[in-house]
Every structure is written in C-alpha cells, then in structure tokens.
C-alpha cells in the first residue's frame, strides 16, 4: 500500500501524522490558557463600539452657587478625598456650568473623577465603569496588559494558534471510511467519546473562523509584512503617500474652480489594497454586516475556548490519567514487595 493510499484509508499509522499530532498536542498545551483568554475576551469586546456609544457621558452640568473655586482649591479637595494619589491632569471647561475633571494616580491605580467647581463635591467617575471594564478587556485581548511587549507576545501566540489550526486539520482526517463520523456527536456514546466527538466536530465546523481569527490576529500585531505584500500587488495609499513626498507628481492636485487662492488638496479614494487590509481587520473584529454578524462572532468566538477545554480533557485521558494509573500500580507493587520482605 502506497503512502497516499494509507493516508486515504488508514492515516493513523503514518509517521508524519504521528509527528503532526505531537505538534498539535504540545502546541495546544503550550498556548491553551492563552487561547482560552483570547477567546473569551475577544467575544466580550465584539460590541465595544456600541458599548462606548451607549455609556459615553456627555458634559456633566452643575448649578452655580456662589463663586467658582480656583483650580488649586479643587485639587486640594481631591487630595483629601483620595490621599496618596497624585494629580496628573485637571480639565477646566470655559463653560461655568460644567463639572471639573481630575485625574488621580497612585501606583498602577488611575481614577478620573468629576468635581463640582462651586461646592467641591465629588460627582463620581468621569467615565462609566462599563466603558472602563470594556477598555480593560480590550487591552487584555490586544496587548495582554503589557503595552508593546504584550502585543508582540500576542502576535507570537497568534502564529502558534495558526500552526495549531493547520496541524489540527491535518490530524482530523480519520480515513475515507469514517470521516463522516467526525462531523457529528453521538449522544449515546461514553463521556470520553462524546468529548472526543465535541473536539472533532467543533474543530471541523469552526476551522475557517478560528484560522481566520488566528491569521488576522497576526496582521493586527504585525501589519508591516501584510502591507508590503499587498502593496506589491495592489498599491496602498500609505505607500503612495510616501511616494508623494518623494515625487509629488504621483497624485493629481485638484482645486475647486474658480478659487485659485485656495490651497491645493489631494483627492484620494481607498485603493484595492487598502480595502483588502480593511477586510482583514473587519473580519477579525466582526465590523461588517451589523449586529447579526457581531452576535454570531460573540457565540462562535467561544469555539476556541471549547476546543481548549475538550482538548485538555482528551490530553488528561490519554496522557496524565494513564501515567497516574501506571504510577499507582508501581507504588502498589512496591508496597506489596515491602510487606513481603
């Protein structure tokens, strides 16, 4: 039987499949918690723009009572209310009816509070806690709460997740006679088999989306290689702008006749390359198709988390549980020998 025939009929015996299985297994274990975190936080921030719009506060107005306090007086009141905090910013509107915003910091703790400029009363958070919580989840999802370093680590995690998807697709194939069985779940099987069916079926039906999220996640963190590649086939406005600095004749300068005194402006439309990059970004965050697509992204965005959980259970059953039983048998044998001696 040739290698191709064995792959088509009984791929489990091929050494390359065994090697890819090990890659899939240990790469999944290595980034499992990362995948779990990224899956949950990604689903949580799909509607972040809508959350920002709903919970954004307009200017907080107050009723003038007496004279308006000086900036230093309000800062003194803020220090008394929040001892140990340093004041890093004060926003003082020209509108006498608008509250004053004070930024306070103490170590890693940051607060943005509103104060009545006439009474000095603390009016609460300048930004809704819902927005702060959503922004924190977004920072965790994109930067791992570690700014540029976290973003780079996130990009490496996306690369490994892409490899995990490809290796998973390779390992998934069970042979021509039984591949249909991997598409569904048998509720009458044992719990170990049900778990295996869940991992296999979820992996198959969500492969395209998970691979897309992993691949576009690489783009979000490392955009330059994607930009240069797409620019080679479909020039981007970004690189056109660089060329414009070097050679202004690249763009046609258009004036609105008959107004010669006006400064010339550059007339641009999004190039096909820019649209392609927009597709990558929009696909990752679900920023197309309105709320039905976003709702679908929230639900399906949890599929990597389910794959992680079912994969860990499979790993426990195949590796740790077997090792634990072997250790228990060895310990029992040693105990019997010790008792006999």
Coordinates of C-alpha atoms in Angstrom, one line a residue:
X1 CA 0.0 0.0 0.0
X2 CA 1.4 3.4 -1.0
X3 CA 1.7 6.3 1.3
X4 CA -1.2 8.1 -0.4
X5 CA -3.4 5.0 -0.2
X6 CA -2.6 4.7 3.5
X7 CA -3.4 8.4 4.0
X8 CA -6.7 8.0 2.3
X9 CA -7.7 4.8 4.1
X10 CA -5.8 4.5 7.4
X11 CA -3.8 7.6 8.1
X12 CA -3.3 6.8 11.8
X13 CA -0.3 4.6 11.1
X14 CA 1.7 7.2 9.1
X15 CA 4.7 8.6 10.9
X16 CA 4.1 12.1 9.6
X17 CA 0.6 12.1 11.1
X18 CA 2.0 10.9 14.4
X19 CA 4.6 13.7 14.2
X20 CA 2.0 16.4 13.4
X21 CA -0.2 15.0 16.2
X22 CA 2.6 15.6 18.7
X23 CA 3.0 19.2 17.3
X24 CA -0.8 19.8 17.6
X25 CA -0.9 18.3 21.1
X26 CA 2.0 20.2 22.7
X27 CA 1.4 23.5 20.9
X28 CA -2.2 23.3 22.2
X29 CA -0.9 22.6 25.7
X30 CA 1.7 25.4 25.4
X31 CA -0.8 28.1 24.5
X32 CA -4.0 26.6 25.9
X33 CA -4.6 29.2 28.5
X34 CA -3.7 32.0 26.1
X35 CA -6.3 30.6 23.6
X36 CA -8.9 30.4 26.4
X37 CA -8.3 34.0 27.5
X38 CA -8.2 35.3 23.9
X39 CA -11.4 33.5 23.0
X40 CA -13.4 34.9 26.0
X41 CA -12.1 38.4 25.8
X42 CA -12.5 38.5 22.0
X43 CA -16.1 37.6 22.3
X44 CA -16.6 40.1 25.2
X45 CA -15.4 43.1 23.1
X46 CA -17.1 42.5 19.8
X47 CA -19.8 45.1 20.7
X48 CA -17.3 47.5 22.3
X49 CA -18.1 50.4 19.9
X50 CA -21.8 50.1 20.7
X51 CA -21.0 49.9 24.5
X52 CA -18.9 53.0 24.2
X53 CA -21.7 54.9 22.4
X54 CA -24.3 53.8 24.9
X55 CA -22.4 54.5 28.1
X56 CA -20.5 57.6 27.0
X57 CA -21.3 60.5 29.2
X58 CA -21.9 64.0 27.9
X59 CA -20.8 67.1 29.8
X60 CA -21.8 66.9 33.4
X61 CA -23.5 70.2 34.3
X62 CA -23.8 71.8 37.8
X63 CA -25.7 74.6 39.2
X64 CA -23.6 77.7 40.0
X65 CA -23.7 78.5 43.7
X66 CA -21.5 81.5 44.8
X67 CA -18.0 81.9 43.3
X68 CA -16.3 79.3 41.2
X69 CA -13.4 77.7 43.1
X70 CA -9.8 78.0 41.9
X71 CA -8.0 75.1 40.3
X72 CA -5.7 74.7 43.3
X73 CA -8.6 74.6 45.8
X74 CA -10.3 71.8 43.8
X75 CA -7.0 69.9 43.7
X76 CA -6.7 70.2 47.5
X77 CA -10.1 68.8 48.0
X78 CA -9.3 65.9 45.6
X79 CA -6.1 65.1 47.5
X80 CA -8.1 65.0 50.8
X81 CA -10.7 62.7 49.2
X82 CA -8.0 60.4 47.7
X83 CA -5.0 60.5 50.0
X84 CA -1.8 59.3 48.5
X85 CA -2.9 60.0 44.9
X86 CA -1.0 62.3 42.6
X87 CA -3.0 64.7 40.4
X88 CA -1.8 64.4 36.8
X89 CA -4.4 66.4 35.0
X90 CA -7.3 68.9 35.5
X91 CA -9.8 69.6 32.8
X92 CA -11.5 73.0 33.4
X93 CA -14.1 74.0 30.8
X94 CA -14.8 77.6 29.9
X95 CA -18.5 76.7 30.5
X96 CA -19.1 77.8 34.1
X97 CA -21.9 75.2 34.4
X98 CA -19.7 72.2 33.6
X99 CA -18.0 70.0 36.2
X100 CA -14.2 69.8 36.5
X101 CA -12.5 66.5 35.7
X102 CA -9.5 65.5 37.8
X103 CA -7.1 62.6 37.0
X104 CA -5.5 60.9 40.0
X105 CA -2.9 58.2 40.1
X106 CA -1.5 56.0 42.8
X107 CA 0.9 53.4 41.5
X108 CA -1.0 51.4 38.9
X109 CA -4.3 52.7 40.1
X110 CA -5.8 55.5 38.0
X111 CA -9.0 57.5 38.6
X112 CA -10.9 60.1 36.6
X113 CA -13.3 61.9 38.8
X114 CA -15.7 64.8 38.4
X115 CA -15.9 67.6 41.0
X116 CA -18.4 70.5 41.4
X117 CA -16.3 73.7 40.9
X118 CA -18.6 75.6 43.3
X119 CA -19.1 73.2 46.2
X120 CA -16.1 70.9 45.6
X121 CA -18.4 67.8 45.8
X122 CA -17.2 64.6 44.3
X123 CA -19.6 63.8 41.5
X124 CA -18.3 60.3 40.6
X125 CA -16.5 58.8 37.7
X126 CA -15.9 60.8 34.6
X127 CA -16.0 57.6 32.6
X128 CA -18.6 54.9 33.1
X129 CA -17.3 51.8 34.8
X130 CA -18.8 49.7 31.9
X131 CA -16.5 51.6 29.5
X132 CA -13.5 51.2 31.7
X133 CA -14.2 47.4 32.1
X134 CA -14.7 47.0 28.3
X135 CA -11.5 49.0 27.6
X136 CA -9.6 46.8 30.1
X137 CA -10.8 43.7 28.3
X138 CA -9.8 45.2 25.0
X139 CA -6.3 46.0 26.4
X140 CA -6.1 42.4 27.7
X141 CA -7.2 40.9 24.4
X142 CA -4.8 43.1 22.2
X143 CA -1.9 44.0 24.4
X144 CA -2.1 41.4 27.2
X145 CA -2.0 44.4 29.6
X146 CA 1.7 44.9 28.8
X147 CA 1.7 47.5 26.0
X148 CA 4.0 46.8 23.1
X149 CA 5.7 43.8 24.7
X150 CA 2.3 42.2 25.3
X151 CA 1.3 42.9 21.8
X152 CA 4.4 41.2 20.4
X153 CA 3.7 38.2 22.7
X154 CA 0.1 38.2 21.4
X155 CA 1.4 38.1 17.8
X156 CA 3.6 35.1 18.6
X157 CA 0.6 33.4 20.2
X158 CA -1.5 34.1 17.0
X159 CA 1.3 32.5 14.9
X160 CA 1.3 29.4 17.2
X161 CA -2.5 29.3 17.0
X162 CA -2.3 29.4 13.2
X163 CA 0.1 26.4 13.3
X164 CA -2.3 24.7 15.7
X165 CA -5.2 25.1 13.3
X166 CA -3.2 23.7 10.3
X167 CA -1.9 20.8 12.3
X168 CA -5.4 20.1 13.7
X169 CA -6.9 20.0 10.2
X170 CA -4.2 17.5 9.2
X171 CA -4.8 15.3 12.2
X172 CA -8.6 15.5 11.9
X173 CA -8.7 13.3 8.8
X174 CA -9.6 9.8 10.0
X175 CA -9.8 8.0 6.7
X176 CA -12.3 7.8 3.8
X177 CA -14.5 5.2 5.6
X178 CA -15.1 7.1 8.8
X179 CA -14.7 10.8 8.1
X180 CA -18.4 11.4 8.3
X181 CA -18.4 10.2 11.9
X182 CA -16.1 13.1 12.8
X183 CA -18.8 15.6 11.8
X184 CA -21.3 14.9 14.5
X185 CA -21.7 13.9 18.1
X186 CA -23.1 10.6 19.3
X187 CA -25.0 11.3 22.5
X188 CA -25.3 7.6 23.3
X189 CA -21.5 7.1 23.5
X190 CA -19.4 7.2 26.6
X191 CA -18.4 10.6 28.0
X192 CA -14.9 10.2 26.8
X193 CA -16.2 9.5 23.2
X194 CA -18.6 12.4 23.5
X195 CA -15.8 14.7 24.5
X196 CA -13.7 13.5 21.5
X197 CA -16.7 14.0 19.2
X198 CA -17.1 17.5 20.5
X199 CA -13.5 18.4 19.9
X200 CA -13.5 16.9 16.4
X201 CA -16.9 18.3 15.3
X202 CA -16.3 21.8 16.7
X203 CA -12.8 21.8 15.1
X204 CA -14.2 20.9 11.7
X205 CA -17.2 23.3 11.6
X206 CA -15.3 26.3 13.0
X207 CA -12.0 25.7 11.3
X208 CA -12.4 28.5 8.8
X209 CA -13.3 31.1 11.5
X210 CA -10.6 30.0 14.0
X211 CA -8.0 30.0 11.3
X212 CA -9.2 33.5 10.2
X213 CA -9.0 34.8 13.7
X214 CA -5.5 33.5 14.2
X215 CA -4.3 34.7 10.8
X216 CA -5.8 38.2 11.1
X217 CA -4.5 38.3 14.7
X218 CA -1.0 38.1 13.2
X219 CA -1.9 41.1 11.0
X220 CA -3.3 43.2 13.9
X221 CA 0.1 42.8 15.7
X222 CA 2.5 42.6 12.8
X223 CA 0.8 44.7 10.0
X224 CA 4.0 45.6 8.1
X225 CA 4.6 42.3 6.3
X226 CA 1.0 42.2 5.2
X227 CA 1.1 45.8 4.0
X228 CA 4.3 45.3 2.0
X229 CA 2.9 42.1 0.4
X230 CA -0.4 43.6 -0.6
X231 CA 1.3 46.8 -1.7
X232 CA 3.3 44.7 -4.2
X233 CA 0.1 43.6 -5.9
X234 CA -2.3 46.5 -5.1
X235 CA -0.6 49.7 -4.1
X236 CA -1.7 51.1 -0.7
X237 CA -2.4 54.8 -0.1
X238 CA 0.1 54.6 2.8
X239 CA 2.9 53.9 0.4
X240 CA 1.5 56.2 -2.2
X241 CA 1.8 59.0 0.5
X242 CA 5.5 58.1 0.9
X243 CA 5.9 58.3 -2.8
X244 CA 4.1 61.6 -2.9
X245 CA 6.7 63.1 -0.5
X246 CA 9.4 61.8 -2.8
X247 CA 7.6 62.6 -6.0
X248 CA 4.6 64.9 -5.7
X249 CA 3.5 64.2 -9.3
X250 CA 2.1 60.8 -8.2
X251 CA -1.1 62.5 -7.1
X252 CA -3.1 64.9 -9.2
X253 CA -3.6 68.1 -7.3
X254 CA -7.2 69.3 -7.7
X255 CA -8.6 72.7 -7.0
X256 CA -12.2 73.8 -6.8
X257 CA -12.5 76.3 -9.7
X258 CA -12.8 79.2 -9.8
X259 CA -10.9 79.7 -6.5
X260 CA -7.2 80.0 -7.2
X261 CA -6.3 81.3 -3.7
X262 CA -7.3 78.1 -2.1
X263 CA -4.6 75.7 -1.2
X264 CA -4.5 72.6 -3.4
X265 CA -5.8 69.4 -1.8
X266 CA -5.1 65.8 -2.7
X267 CA -8.0 63.8 -4.0
X268 CA -7.9 60.2 -2.8
X269 CA -10.0 57.1 -2.9
X270 CA -9.3 53.9 -1.0
X271 CA -7.2 51.7 -3.2
X272 CA -8.0 48.0 -3.6
X273 CA -5.0 47.2 -1.3
X274 CA -6.5 49.4 1.4
X275 CA -9.8 47.6 1.0
X276 CA -8.1 44.3 1.3
X277 CA -6.5 45.3 4.6
X278 CA -9.8 46.6 5.8
X279 CA -11.3 43.2 5.1
X280 CA -8.6 41.6 7.3
X281 CA -9.3 44.0 10.2
X282 CA -13.1 43.9 9.8
X283 CA -13.1 40.1 9.7
X284 CA -11.2 39.8 12.9
X285 CA -13.5 42.0 14.9
X286 CA -16.7 41.4 13.0
X287 CA -17.0 45.0 11.9
X288 CA -19.3 44.3 9.0
X289 CA -22.8 43.2 8.5
X290 CA -24.2 44.9 11.5
X291 CA -25.3 43.4 14.8
X292 CA -26.3 39.9 13.5
X293 CA -22.7 39.3 12.4
X294 CA -21.4 40.6 15.7
X295 CA -23.8 38.4 17.7
X296 CA -22.6 35.4 15.6
X297 CA -19.0 36.4 16.3
X298 CA -19.7 36.5 20.1
X299 CA -21.1 33.0 20.1
X300 CA -18.6 31.4 17.6
X301 CA -15.7 33.3 19.2
X302 CA -16.1 31.0 22.2
X303 CA -15.3 27.9 20.0
X304 CA -11.5 28.1 20.6
X305 CA -12.3 28.0 24.4
X306 CA -14.4 24.9 23.9
X307 CA -11.6 23.3 21.8
X308 CA -9.2 24.0 24.6
X309 CA -11.4 22.5 27.3
X310 CA -12.2 19.4 25.3
X311 CA -8.5 19.1 24.2
X312 CA -7.3 19.2 27.8
X313 CA -9.8 16.5 28.8
X314 CA -8.5 14.4 25.9
X315 CA -4.9 15.0 27.0
X316 CA -5.8 14.1 30.6
X317 CA -7.4 10.8 29.5
X318 CA -4.6 9.9 27.1
X319 CA -1.5 11.1 28.9
X320 CA -1.9 12.1 32.6
X321 CA -4.6 9.6 33.6
X322 CA -2.6 6.7 32.1
X323 CA 0.6 8.0 33.7
X324 CA -1.2 8.3 37.1
X325 CA -2.5 4.7 36.8
X326 CA 0.9 3.5 36.0
X327 CA 2.4 5.3 38.9
X328 CA -0.3 3.9 41.2
X329 CA 0.4 0.4 40.0
X330 CA 4.1 0.8 40.6
X331 CA 3.5 2.2 44.1
X332 CA 1.2 -0.7 44.9
X333 CA 3.7 -3.2 43.7
X334 CA 6.5 -1.6 45.8
X335 CA 4.2 -1.7 48.8
X336 CA 3.5 -5.4 48.3
X337 CA 7.2 -6.2 48.0
X338 CA 8.0 -4.2 51.1
X339 CA 5.3 -6.0 53.0
X340 CA 6.6 -9.4 51.9
X341 CA 10.1 -8.6 52.8

